[in-house]
Amino acid sequence: MSHQTKYLLEESQLPKAWYNIQADLPKPLPPPLHPGTMQPLGPADLAPLFPMSLIQQEVSQEREIEIPEPVRDVLRLWRPSPLFRAHRLEKALGTPAKIFYKYEGVSPAGSHKPNTAIPQAFFNMTEGVKKLTTETGAGQWGTSLAFAGSLFGIDVTVFQVRVSYDQKPYRRAVMETYGARCIASPSMETNYGRSVLAARPDHPGSLGIAISEAVEIAATNDDTKYALGSVLNHVLMHQTITGIEAMQQMQMADCWPDVIVGCTGGGSNFAGIAFPFIGQGLRGGAKPRIVAVEPAACPSLTRGKYAYDFGDTAHMAPLTKMHTLGSTFTPPGFHAGGLRYHGMAPLVSHLKELGLLEATAYHQTECFAAGVAFARAEGIVPAPEANHAVKGAIEEALRCKREGRSEVILFNLCGHGHFDMAAYQAYFSGQLRDDHYDEAELAMALAGLPSVPEPA
Ligand SMILES: *Cc1c(COP(=O)(O)O)cnc(C)c1O
């Protein structure tokens, strides 16, 4: 039995390829649809928004896709990331379970997001793109793309959801430090933003609206492309570097996970840790349980409908088949800004439909309680999003205690909470409430799902 706490890989063990789960799917992913014609999209339809290399990755059926050397060179700034055994948390919980966590907060942006921001900026740069637009919720993705843009000489404009822009002023300062421009969304800079503000001048914004604004700028400017921080197949694939490293580290620990837990906003950090393990299971290997944890106030996987829906509010982005709350759904104001998206990644949704993963939802105060317990045992203050994964892992550990089982639990600690201390302050002063979404609004948003012709 090892009492080691930290499992570190050498720089030379940094993975050389990403894992593409599309190669191992028992049933192919339903195709994305064009927002105008509702017919399956071709690669050319995506060309105004994305560089061809990323479009090819989006549809690739190859199991492994090589990570270019200039990308690995940047990733080496903080990767391979550490895997920890949470001995003190286990003791605090009195559980016979072994809890491991992969820590992605060691990146310059403090989360897993640079794992995809770096390759996205790189592939855009190689195809001559000079400007990128994007959206951000809590600011993690905007920060990461700003950082990546500064390394590869690309101008980055970030539309930040208004409530987060006001709640987290320091995130904007970090984006500006990296040279990006950060605009509160809805804004006066786009036709769509102006139309939203005309209807409701104090609109708090949503990821769906911010995506529409960023897409509008990219679609109407030849020198500008768009980057998305989650949801898309290629984004999830870039994140698999986490799970591939974790497999090597679990081997070092002489353990293999029985349960893997991640929080899900758009699904990318969850896919990053889980997909390499799910793929191994699909190829005949071990099949750990896979648990996605989402906020009860924005529960796309547990309460959404599996249907074709628009990725954005203005219906400019393609439709994908996913678990969705409806593109007009605006969640109540809770603090895990990165988990506020109305839909779930098509790949994660597809795997849920195939019975290859489970989903649970928790309210924010119980997640903060879990995060605080984690910080007091392990030292790291998790991001509010990551608190959902911590809560999920603790629930599994407590189940092991009740059942007297010493299972191995692995979770993705996807980021630290150093920019989110206002949320912790609200929690400690008792001001954090568990707002429930409006059932009538959800019903309306779901009733408004587009009707799509059945594919032949
Ligand atoms: C963006 C973000 C998330 C949510 O996005 P996923 O694509 O679901 O990973 C979760 N945690 C942190 C720390 C984030 O920055």
Tab-separated table of C-alpha atoms and ligand atoms in Angstrom:
chain	number	residue	atom	x	y	z
A	1	MET	CA	0.000	0.000	0.000
A	2	SER	CA	1.430	3.323	-1.054
A	3	HIS	CA	1.159	6.383	1.217
A	4	GLN	CA	2.401	8.638	-1.509
A	5	THR	CA	0.457	11.876	-1.925
A	6	LYS	CA	1.546	13.230	-5.293
A	7	TYR	CA	2.072	11.416	-8.597
A	8	LEU	CA	4.175	13.426	-11.029
A	9	LEU	CA	5.109	12.603	-14.605
A	10	GLU	CA	8.296	13.658	-16.379
A	11	GLU	CA	8.048	16.253	-19.169
A	12	SER	CA	8.989	13.436	-21.532
A	13	GLN	CA	5.769	11.618	-20.522
A	14	LEU	CA	3.576	14.450	-21.836
A	15	PRO	CA	1.148	12.729	-24.251
A	16	LYS	CA	2.005	12.944	-27.952
A	17	ALA	CA	-1.553	12.451	-29.213
A	18	TRP	CA	-5.126	13.299	-28.205
A	19	TYR	CA	-7.727	10.545	-27.916
A	20	ASN	CA	-10.730	10.785	-30.249
A	21	ILE	CA	-13.601	8.745	-28.798
A	22	GLN	CA	-15.498	8.896	-32.121
A	23	ALA	CA	-13.262	6.017	-33.287
A	24	ASP	CA	-14.677	3.711	-30.593
A	25	LEU	CA	-18.373	4.689	-30.496
A	26	PRO	CA	-20.761	1.721	-30.848
A	27	LYS	CA	-23.155	4.053	-32.729
A	28	PRO	CA	-22.066	7.164	-34.645
A	29	LEU	CA	-22.856	10.654	-33.412
A	30	PRO	CA	-25.947	12.255	-35.036
A	31	PRO	CA	-24.689	14.927	-37.470
A	32	PRO	CA	-24.918	18.679	-36.780
A	33	LEU	CA	-27.541	20.548	-38.826
A	34	HIS	CA	-27.407	23.843	-40.689
A	35	PRO	CA	-29.437	26.504	-38.794
A	36	GLY	CA	-31.062	27.740	-42.012
A	37	THR	CA	-31.840	24.546	-43.937
A	38	MET	CA	-31.953	22.064	-41.008
A	39	GLN	CA	-30.005	19.646	-43.243
A	40	PRO	CA	-26.758	17.912	-42.154
A	41	LEU	CA	-23.769	20.247	-42.306
A	42	GLY	CA	-20.725	19.804	-44.482
A	43	PRO	CA	-17.237	20.960	-43.484
A	44	ALA	CA	-17.572	23.957	-45.845
A	45	ASP	CA	-20.558	25.244	-43.828
A	46	LEU	CA	-18.289	25.648	-40.789
A	47	ALA	CA	-15.455	27.343	-42.695
A	48	PRO	CA	-16.571	30.938	-41.958
A	49	LEU	CA	-16.265	30.219	-38.234
A	50	PHE	CA	-13.386	27.742	-37.818
A	51	PRO	CA	-10.067	26.924	-39.509
A	52	MET	CA	-10.114	23.765	-41.656
A	53	SER	CA	-7.704	21.850	-39.382
A	54	LEU	CA	-10.128	22.152	-36.452
A	55	ILE	CA	-13.115	21.278	-38.681
A	56	GLN	CA	-11.259	18.104	-39.717
A	57	GLN	CA	-10.668	17.246	-36.064
A	58	GLU	CA	-14.364	17.867	-35.383
A	59	VAL	CA	-15.438	15.138	-37.807
A	60	SER	CA	-12.398	12.838	-37.615
A	61	GLN	CA	-12.903	9.120	-36.942
A	62	GLU	CA	-9.174	8.514	-36.252
A	63	ARG	CA	-8.510	7.203	-32.755
A	64	GLU	CA	-5.367	9.257	-32.186
A	65	ILE	CA	-4.567	12.744	-33.424
A	66	GLU	CA	-1.024	13.980	-33.051
A	67	ILE	CA	-0.393	17.013	-30.829
A	68	PRO	CA	1.854	19.396	-32.814
A	69	GLU	CA	5.250	20.033	-31.239
A	70	PRO	CA	4.724	23.847	-30.821
A	71	VAL	CA	1.526	23.059	-28.861
A	72	ARG	CA	3.309	20.507	-26.637
A	73	ASP	CA	6.017	23.086	-26.096
A	74	VAL	CA	3.503	25.537	-24.571
A	75	LEU	CA	1.610	22.836	-22.651
A	76	ARG	CA	4.918	21.923	-20.979
A	77	LEU	CA	4.705	25.253	-19.080
A	78	TRP	CA	2.390	23.489	-16.609
A	79	ARG	CA	1.903	19.921	-17.890
A	80	PRO	CA	1.967	17.090	-17.088
A	81	SER	CA	-0.314	18.209	-14.248
A	82	PRO	CA	-0.146	16.497	-10.841
A	83	LEU	CA	-2.404	13.695	-9.605
A	84	PHE	CA	-2.983	13.718	-5.845
A	85	ARG	CA	-4.217	11.103	-3.419
A	86	ALA	CA	-6.577	12.890	-0.991
A	87	HIS	CA	-5.437	11.075	2.171
A	88	ARG	CA	-6.611	13.855	4.509
A	89	LEU	CA	-10.031	14.143	2.886
A	90	GLU	CA	-10.451	10.350	3.152
A	91	LYS	CA	-9.612	10.572	6.845
A	92	ALA	CA	-11.946	13.520	7.435
A	93	LEU	CA	-14.782	11.554	5.815
A	94	GLY	CA	-13.868	8.313	7.582
A	95	THR	CA	-14.228	6.461	4.286
A	96	PRO	CA	-12.471	3.251	3.258
A	97	ALA	CA	-12.497	4.604	-0.334
A	98	LYS	CA	-9.313	5.853	-1.967
A	99	ILE	CA	-9.835	9.310	-3.453
A	100	PHE	CA	-7.577	10.636	-6.218
A	101	TYR	CA	-7.839	13.972	-7.982
A	102	LYS	CA	-6.197	15.334	-11.091
A	103	TYR	CA	-5.424	19.015	-10.534
A	104	GLU	CA	-5.868	21.293	-13.552
A	105	GLY	CA	-5.634	24.529	-11.536
A	106	VAL	CA	-1.854	24.611	-12.129
A	107	SER	CA	-2.305	26.174	-15.590
A	108	PRO	CA	-1.618	29.916	-16.038
A	109	ALA	CA	-5.372	30.608	-16.254
A	110	GLY	CA	-6.088	28.428	-13.220
A	111	SER	CA	-8.267	25.855	-14.987
A	112	HIS	CA	-8.320	23.142	-17.648
A	113	LYS	CA	-9.348	25.621	-20.394
A	114	PRO	CA	-5.825	26.379	-21.745
A	115	ASN	CA	-5.586	22.686	-22.756
A	116	THR	CA	-7.802	23.594	-25.724
A	117	ALA	CA	-7.141	27.357	-26.001
A	118	ILE	CA	-3.490	26.682	-26.907
A	119	PRO	CA	-4.170	24.240	-29.794
A	120	GLN	CA	-7.122	26.325	-31.051
A	121	ALA	CA	-4.986	29.480	-31.243
A	122	PHE	CA	-2.150	27.481	-32.807
A	123	PHE	CA	-4.277	25.937	-35.589
A	124	ASN	CA	-5.878	29.327	-36.337
A	125	MET	CA	-2.411	30.898	-36.538
A	126	THR	CA	-1.163	28.250	-38.985
A	127	GLU	CA	-4.088	29.113	-41.309
A	128	GLY	CA	-3.351	32.839	-41.190
A	129	VAL	CA	-6.178	33.925	-38.886
A	130	LYS	CA	-5.438	37.289	-37.248
A	131	LYS	CA	-8.442	37.772	-34.950
A	132	LEU	CA	-10.549	35.499	-32.769
A	133	THR	CA	-13.845	36.241	-31.045
A	134	THR	CA	-15.305	34.238	-28.223
A	135	GLU	CA	-17.694	34.268	-25.279
A	136	THR	CA	-16.971	33.678	-21.627
A	137	GLY	CA	-19.113	33.054	-18.557
A	138	ALA	CA	-17.079	33.182	-15.368
A	139	GLY	CA	-14.069	34.381	-17.359
A	140	GLN	CA	-12.016	31.183	-17.344
A	141	TRP	CA	-12.346	30.568	-21.055
A	142	GLY	CA	-11.816	34.222	-22.010
A	143	THR	CA	-8.665	34.300	-19.886
A	144	SER	CA	-7.371	31.116	-21.474
A	145	LEU	CA	-7.956	32.254	-25.051
A	146	ALA	CA	-6.451	35.677	-24.239
A	147	PHE	CA	-3.318	33.894	-22.978
A	148	ALA	CA	-3.183	31.606	-26.027
A	149	GLY	CA	-3.720	34.537	-28.413
A	150	SER	CA	-0.838	36.443	-26.846
A	151	LEU	CA	1.493	33.479	-27.519
A	152	PHE	CA	0.494	33.021	-31.168
A	153	GLY	CA	0.025	36.670	-32.212
A	154	ILE	CA	-3.779	36.670	-32.482
A	155	ASP	CA	-6.070	39.557	-31.411
A	156	VAL	CA	-8.746	38.226	-29.064
A	157	THR	CA	-12.128	39.837	-28.352
A	158	VAL	CA	-14.158	38.320	-25.519
A	159	PHE	CA	-17.893	38.802	-24.918
A	160	GLN	CA	-18.374	38.199	-21.194
A	161	VAL	CA	-21.834	37.428	-19.791
A	162	ARG	CA	-22.970	40.630	-18.028
A	163	VAL	CA	-23.582	39.140	-14.537
A	164	SER	CA	-20.115	37.581	-14.440
A	165	TYR	CA	-18.538	40.758	-15.836
A	166	ASP	CA	-19.993	42.618	-12.846
A	167	GLN	CA	-19.356	39.839	-10.277
A	168	LYS	CA	-15.723	39.142	-11.280
A	169	PRO	CA	-13.918	42.350	-12.278
A	170	TYR	CA	-10.468	40.815	-11.807
A	171	ARG	CA	-11.050	38.288	-14.576
A	172	ARG	CA	-11.379	41.143	-17.045
A	173	ALA	CA	-8.114	42.616	-15.751
A	174	VAL	CA	-6.354	39.298	-16.417
A	175	MET	CA	-7.760	39.146	-19.961
A	176	GLU	CA	-6.511	42.689	-20.560
A	177	THR	CA	-3.125	41.785	-19.102
A	178	TYR	CA	-2.843	39.145	-21.848
A	179	GLY	CA	-3.843	41.808	-24.400
A	180	ALA	CA	-7.476	40.851	-25.080
A	181	ARG	CA	-10.491	43.154	-25.284
A	182	CYS	CA	-13.342	42.215	-22.946
A	183	ILE	CA	-16.901	43.440	-23.586
A	184	ALA	CA	-19.966	42.873	-21.367
A	185	SER	CA	-22.670	40.939	-23.220
A	186	PRO	CA	-25.321	41.797	-24.321
A	187	SER	CA	-23.436	44.715	-25.902
A	188	MET	CA	-24.015	47.527	-28.387
A	189	GLU	CA	-21.282	46.081	-30.663
A	190	THR	CA	-23.480	43.629	-32.550
A	191	ASN	CA	-26.907	43.679	-34.183
A	192	TYR	CA	-27.986	40.869	-31.933
A	193	GLY	CA	-26.712	42.515	-28.736
A	194	ARG	CA	-28.483	45.760	-29.656
A	195	SER	CA	-31.760	43.895	-30.230
A	196	VAL	CA	-31.525	42.142	-26.845
A	197	LEU	CA	-30.792	45.416	-25.032
A	198	ALA	CA	-33.625	47.181	-26.827
A	199	ALA	CA	-36.045	44.619	-25.395
A	200	ARG	CA	-34.475	44.572	-21.918
A	201	PRO	CA	-31.808	47.203	-21.105
A	202	ASP	CA	-30.796	45.497	-17.826
A	203	HIS	CA	-30.479	41.998	-19.355
A	204	PRO	CA	-28.037	39.921	-17.204
A	205	GLY	CA	-26.790	38.097	-20.298
A	206	SER	CA	-26.344	34.391	-20.945
A	207	LEU	CA	-23.780	32.191	-22.627
A	208	GLY	CA	-26.205	31.668	-25.512
A	209	ILE	CA	-26.398	35.426	-26.148
A	210	ALA	CA	-22.626	35.931	-25.787
A	211	ILE	CA	-22.030	33.106	-28.296
A	212	SER	CA	-24.408	34.785	-30.758
A	213	GLU	CA	-22.509	38.072	-30.473
A	214	ALA	CA	-19.104	36.413	-30.965
A	215	VAL	CA	-20.401	34.329	-33.897
A	216	GLU	CA	-21.951	37.410	-35.545
A	217	ILE	CA	-18.589	39.224	-35.546
A	218	ALA	CA	-16.750	36.172	-36.938
A	219	ALA	CA	-19.391	35.447	-39.588
A	220	THR	CA	-19.355	39.039	-40.868
A	221	ASN	CA	-15.570	39.632	-40.917
A	222	ASP	CA	-13.209	37.775	-43.269
A	223	ASP	CA	-10.117	38.078	-41.051
A	224	THR	CA	-11.924	36.878	-37.928
A	225	LYS	CA	-12.789	33.398	-36.704
A	226	TYR	CA	-14.620	32.138	-33.659
A	227	ALA	CA	-13.386	29.881	-30.840
A	228	LEU	CA	-15.568	27.892	-28.445
A	229	GLY	CA	-14.275	26.737	-25.044
A	230	SER	CA	-16.424	23.618	-24.631
A	231	VAL	CA	-19.175	21.459	-26.200
A	232	LEU	CA	-17.572	20.788	-29.624
A	233	ASN	CA	-15.957	17.425	-30.423
A	234	HIS	CA	-12.491	18.880	-31.032
A	235	VAL	CA	-12.579	20.790	-27.726
A	236	LEU	CA	-13.441	17.637	-25.780
A	237	MET	CA	-10.675	15.814	-27.637
A	238	HIS	CA	-8.060	18.446	-26.685
A	239	GLN	CA	-9.029	17.910	-23.041
A	240	THR	CA	-8.314	14.156	-23.172
A	241	ILE	CA	-4.680	14.947	-22.400
A	242	THR	CA	-5.913	15.049	-18.769
A	243	GLY	CA	-7.281	11.508	-18.763
A	244	ILE	CA	-4.321	10.107	-20.718
A	245	GLU	CA	-1.934	11.527	-18.120
A	246	ALA	CA	-4.188	10.311	-15.298
A	247	MET	CA	-4.014	6.747	-16.684
A	248	GLN	CA	-0.218	6.809	-16.416
A	249	GLN	CA	-0.457	8.268	-12.911
A	250	MET	CA	-3.026	5.705	-11.692
A	251	GLN	CA	-0.613	3.042	-12.881
A	252	MET	CA	2.153	4.682	-10.805
A	253	ALA	CA	-0.223	4.570	-7.820
A	254	ASP	CA	-0.862	0.882	-8.536
A	255	CYS	CA	-4.618	1.548	-8.511
A	256	TRP	CA	-7.373	1.766	-11.102
A	257	PRO	CA	-10.546	3.873	-10.704
A	258	ASP	CA	-13.879	2.180	-9.973
A	259	VAL	CA	-15.650	5.542	-10.286
A	260	ILE	CA	-14.715	8.675	-12.240
A	261	VAL	CA	-16.393	11.992	-11.389
A	262	GLY	CA	-16.383	15.333	-13.196
A	263	CYS	CA	-18.498	18.486	-13.234
A	264	THR	CA	-20.338	19.313	-16.446
A	265	GLY	CA	-21.047	22.735	-17.913
A	266	GLY	CA	-20.551	22.081	-21.586
A	267	GLY	CA	-18.843	18.776	-20.785
A	268	SER	CA	-15.188	19.367	-21.687
A	269	ASN	CA	-13.263	18.845	-18.438
A	270	PHE	CA	-15.497	15.854	-17.687
A	271	ALA	CA	-14.807	14.379	-21.124
A	272	GLY	CA	-11.115	15.117	-20.646
A	273	ILE	CA	-10.788	12.867	-17.632
A	274	ALA	CA	-13.458	10.300	-18.573
A	275	PHE	CA	-13.192	9.640	-22.325
A	276	PRO	CA	-9.829	7.812	-22.336
A	277	PHE	CA	-11.221	5.454	-19.644
A	278	ILE	CA	-14.583	5.028	-21.424
A	279	GLY	CA	-12.708	4.274	-24.641
A	280	GLN	CA	-10.654	1.590	-22.938
A	281	GLY	CA	-13.921	0.034	-21.742
A	282	LEU	CA	-15.411	0.175	-25.243
A	283	ARG	CA	-12.345	-1.703	-26.536
A	284	GLY	CA	-12.867	-4.512	-24.001
A	285	GLY	CA	-10.981	-3.142	-20.990
A	286	ALA	CA	-12.072	-2.133	-17.484
A	287	LYS	CA	-15.363	-0.223	-17.260
A	288	PRO	CA	-15.378	2.204	-14.339
A	289	ARG	CA	-18.655	3.936	-13.435
A	290	ILE	CA	-18.671	7.434	-14.923
A	291	VAL	CA	-20.556	10.172	-13.030
A	292	ALA	CA	-21.310	13.649	-14.390
A	293	VAL	CA	-22.261	16.283	-11.797
A	294	GLU	CA	-24.228	19.360	-12.808
A	295	PRO	CA	-25.865	22.299	-11.012
A	296	ALA	CA	-29.504	21.746	-10.007
A	297	ALA	CA	-30.237	25.278	-11.291
A	298	CYS	CA	-29.109	24.452	-14.853
A	299	PRO	CA	-29.617	20.680	-15.167
A	300	SER	CA	-29.284	19.889	-18.871
A	301	LEU	CA	-28.284	16.210	-18.476
A	302	THR	CA	-30.767	15.309	-15.714
A	303	ARG	CA	-33.749	17.468	-16.708
A	304	GLY	CA	-33.137	18.458	-20.326
A	305	LYS	CA	-34.537	16.809	-23.416
A	306	TYR	CA	-32.309	14.844	-25.841
A	307	ALA	CA	-33.157	16.672	-29.052
A	308	TYR	CA	-31.768	18.819	-31.812
A	309	ASP	CA	-31.366	22.378	-30.592
A	310	PHE	CA	-29.528	25.568	-31.455
A	311	GLY	CA	-26.199	26.201	-29.742
A	312	ASP	CA	-26.890	29.915	-29.346
A	313	THR	CA	-29.785	32.234	-28.605
A	314	ALA	CA	-29.903	34.052	-31.955
A	315	HIS	CA	-29.950	30.734	-33.891
A	316	MET	CA	-26.895	31.543	-36.004
A	317	ALA	CA	-24.870	28.572	-34.770
A	318	PRO	CA	-25.460	24.991	-36.001
A	319	LEU	CA	-28.002	22.680	-34.366
A	320	THR	CA	-26.725	19.609	-32.591
A	321	LYS	CA	-28.476	16.691	-30.940
A	322	MET	CA	-27.874	17.110	-27.226
A	323	HIS	CA	-29.466	17.252	-23.796
A	324	THR	CA	-30.892	20.751	-23.749
A	325	LEU	CA	-33.023	23.028	-21.605
A	326	GLY	CA	-33.907	25.020	-24.724
A	327	SER	CA	-31.829	27.827	-26.215
A	328	THR	CA	-34.087	30.517	-24.667
A	329	PHE	CA	-33.630	29.123	-21.133
A	330	THR	CA	-31.949	31.594	-18.746
A	331	PRO	CA	-30.836	29.923	-15.500
A	332	PRO	CA	-31.250	31.769	-12.179
A	333	GLY	CA	-28.151	33.609	-10.905
A	334	PHE	CA	-25.854	31.113	-9.247
A	335	HIS	CA	-22.113	31.327	-8.828
A	336	ALA	CA	-20.682	28.548	-10.958
A	337	GLY	CA	-20.648	30.743	-14.063
A	338	GLY	CA	-18.927	28.037	-16.100
A	339	LEU	CA	-21.908	25.702	-15.642
A	340	ARG	CA	-24.640	27.977	-16.992
A	341	TYR	CA	-24.981	26.681	-20.569
A	342	HIS	CA	-28.407	25.482	-21.795
A	343	GLY	CA	-27.029	22.426	-23.607
A	344	MET	CA	-24.538	19.599	-23.132
A	345	ALA	CA	-21.784	18.460	-25.479
A	346	PRO	CA	-23.239	16.174	-28.196
A	347	LEU	CA	-20.624	13.500	-27.381
A	348	VAL	CA	-21.446	13.512	-23.657
A	349	SER	CA	-25.194	13.484	-24.470
A	350	HIS	CA	-24.738	10.581	-26.903
A	351	LEU	CA	-22.801	8.529	-24.319
A	352	LYS	CA	-25.542	9.221	-21.754
A	353	GLU	CA	-28.159	7.934	-24.232
A	354	LEU	CA	-26.018	4.825	-24.784
A	355	GLY	CA	-25.997	4.190	-21.012
A	356	LEU	CA	-22.242	4.708	-20.744
A	357	LEU	CA	-22.451	7.391	-18.061
A	358	GLU	CA	-24.670	8.578	-15.179
A	359	ALA	CA	-25.646	12.127	-14.224
A	360	THR	CA	-26.579	13.782	-10.916
A	361	ALA	CA	-27.394	17.373	-9.938
A	362	TYR	CA	-26.661	19.286	-6.719
A	363	HIS	CA	-27.541	22.730	-5.384
A	364	GLN	CA	-24.807	25.318	-4.989
A	365	THR	CA	-24.776	25.595	-1.160
A	366	GLU	CA	-24.134	21.859	-0.718
A	367	CYS	CA	-21.379	22.125	-3.345
A	368	PHE	CA	-19.758	25.039	-1.506
A	369	ALA	CA	-19.926	23.028	1.735
A	370	ALA	CA	-18.083	20.218	-0.059
A	371	GLY	CA	-15.514	22.657	-1.475
A	372	VAL	CA	-14.842	24.132	1.960
A	373	ALA	CA	-14.382	20.649	3.466
A	374	PHE	CA	-11.992	19.841	0.632
A	375	ALA	CA	-9.986	23.061	1.132
A	376	ARG	CA	-9.652	22.412	4.864
A	377	ALA	CA	-8.363	18.889	4.257
A	378	GLU	CA	-6.313	19.271	1.063
A	379	GLY	CA	-5.391	22.977	0.979
A	380	ILE	CA	-6.620	23.856	-2.508
A	381	VAL	CA	-9.624	26.208	-2.761
A	382	PRO	CA	-11.651	24.838	-5.698
A	383	ALA	CA	-13.487	26.914	-8.297
A	384	PRO	CA	-17.282	26.979	-7.724
A	385	GLU	CA	-17.645	24.745	-10.801
A	386	ALA	CA	-15.093	22.277	-9.436
A	387	ASN	CA	-17.034	22.174	-6.138
A	388	HIS	CA	-19.659	20.152	-8.013
A	389	ALA	CA	-17.066	17.481	-8.804
A	390	VAL	CA	-15.828	17.574	-5.195
A	391	LYS	CA	-19.423	17.118	-3.990
A	392	GLY	CA	-19.915	14.194	-6.364
A	393	ALA	CA	-16.679	12.528	-5.214
A	394	ILE	CA	-17.544	13.022	-1.524
A	395	GLU	CA	-20.991	11.477	-2.064
A	396	GLU	CA	-19.336	8.436	-3.675
A	397	ALA	CA	-16.858	8.207	-0.768
A	398	LEU	CA	-19.714	8.353	1.771
A	399	ARG	CA	-21.567	5.630	-0.140
A	400	CYS	CA	-18.404	3.489	0.094
A	401	LYS	CA	-18.382	4.148	3.853
A	402	ARG	CA	-22.012	3.016	4.223
A	403	GLU	CA	-21.379	-0.073	2.108
A	404	GLY	CA	-17.962	-0.823	3.630
A	405	ARG	CA	-16.273	-0.800	0.208
A	406	SER	CA	-12.750	0.447	-0.494
A	407	GLU	CA	-13.413	1.611	-4.056
A	408	VAL	CA	-11.037	3.878	-5.943
A	409	ILE	CA	-12.556	7.275	-6.833
A	410	LEU	CA	-10.927	9.608	-9.343
A	411	PHE	CA	-12.163	13.130	-9.990
A	412	ASN	CA	-11.101	16.117	-12.036
A	413	LEU	CA	-10.338	19.183	-9.907
A	414	CYS	CA	-10.693	21.386	-12.962
A	415	GLY	CA	-9.682	24.723	-11.466
A	416	HIS	CA	-8.917	26.813	-8.390
A	417	GLY	CA	-11.253	29.451	-6.999
A	418	HIS	CA	-8.868	32.363	-6.431
A	419	PHE	CA	-10.945	34.645	-8.673
A	420	ASP	CA	-14.186	33.464	-7.100
A	421	MET	CA	-13.706	34.521	-3.498
A	422	ALA	CA	-16.741	36.830	-3.611
A	423	ALA	CA	-18.829	33.683	-4.027
A	424	TYR	CA	-17.146	32.090	-0.998
A	425	GLN	CA	-17.756	35.309	0.928
A	426	ALA	CA	-21.447	35.133	0.025
A	427	TYR	CA	-21.483	31.519	1.168
A	428	PHE	CA	-19.893	32.293	4.550
A	429	SER	CA	-22.222	35.233	5.199
A	430	GLY	CA	-25.249	33.065	4.491
A	431	GLN	CA	-26.221	35.043	1.405
A	432	LEU	CA	-25.868	32.184	-1.036
A	433	ARG	CA	-29.293	30.790	-1.847
A	434	ASP	CA	-30.376	27.755	-3.792
A	435	ASP	CA	-32.471	29.420	-6.443
A	436	HIS	CA	-34.676	27.067	-8.368
A	437	TYR	CA	-35.179	27.562	-12.043
A	438	ASP	CA	-38.657	28.504	-13.138
A	439	GLU	CA	-40.492	25.303	-14.185
A	440	ALA	CA	-42.832	27.306	-16.400
A	441	GLU	CA	-39.876	28.929	-18.176
A	442	LEU	CA	-38.237	25.535	-18.700
A	443	ALA	CA	-41.484	24.104	-20.086
A	444	MET	CA	-41.742	27.070	-22.437
A	445	ALA	CA	-38.126	26.806	-23.558
A	446	LEU	CA	-38.570	23.069	-24.224
A	447	ALA	CA	-41.853	23.655	-26.068
A	448	GLY	CA	-39.928	26.045	-28.291
A	449	LEU	CA	-37.397	23.403	-29.419
A	450	PRO	CA	-37.098	23.439	-33.203
A	451	SER	CA	-38.807	20.683	-35.155
A	452	VAL	CA	-36.310	18.951	-37.336
A	453	PRO	CA	-36.965	16.648	-40.282
A	454	GLU	CA	-36.122	13.010	-39.480
A	455	PRO	CA	-32.912	12.058	-41.282
A	456	ALA	CA	-33.374	9.470	-44.009
B	1	LIG	C1	-15.455	26.451	-17.947
B	1	LIG	C2	-15.312	25.686	-16.730
B	1	LIG	C3	-16.139	24.593	-16.468
B	1	LIG	C4	-17.267	24.165	-17.363
B	1	LIG	O1	-16.915	23.780	-18.625
B	1	LIG	P1	-16.763	22.266	-19.084
B	1	LIG	O2	-16.651	22.359	-20.547
B	1	LIG	O3	-18.012	21.543	-18.640
B	1	LIG	O4	-15.560	21.735	-18.434
B	1	LIG	C5	-15.927	23.873	-15.317
B	1	LIG	N1	-14.960	24.225	-14.447
B	1	LIG	C6	-14.145	25.268	-14.649
B	1	LIG	C7	-13.088	25.575	-13.649
B	1	LIG	C8	-14.295	26.030	-15.806
B	1	LIG	O5	-13.480	27.067	-16.018
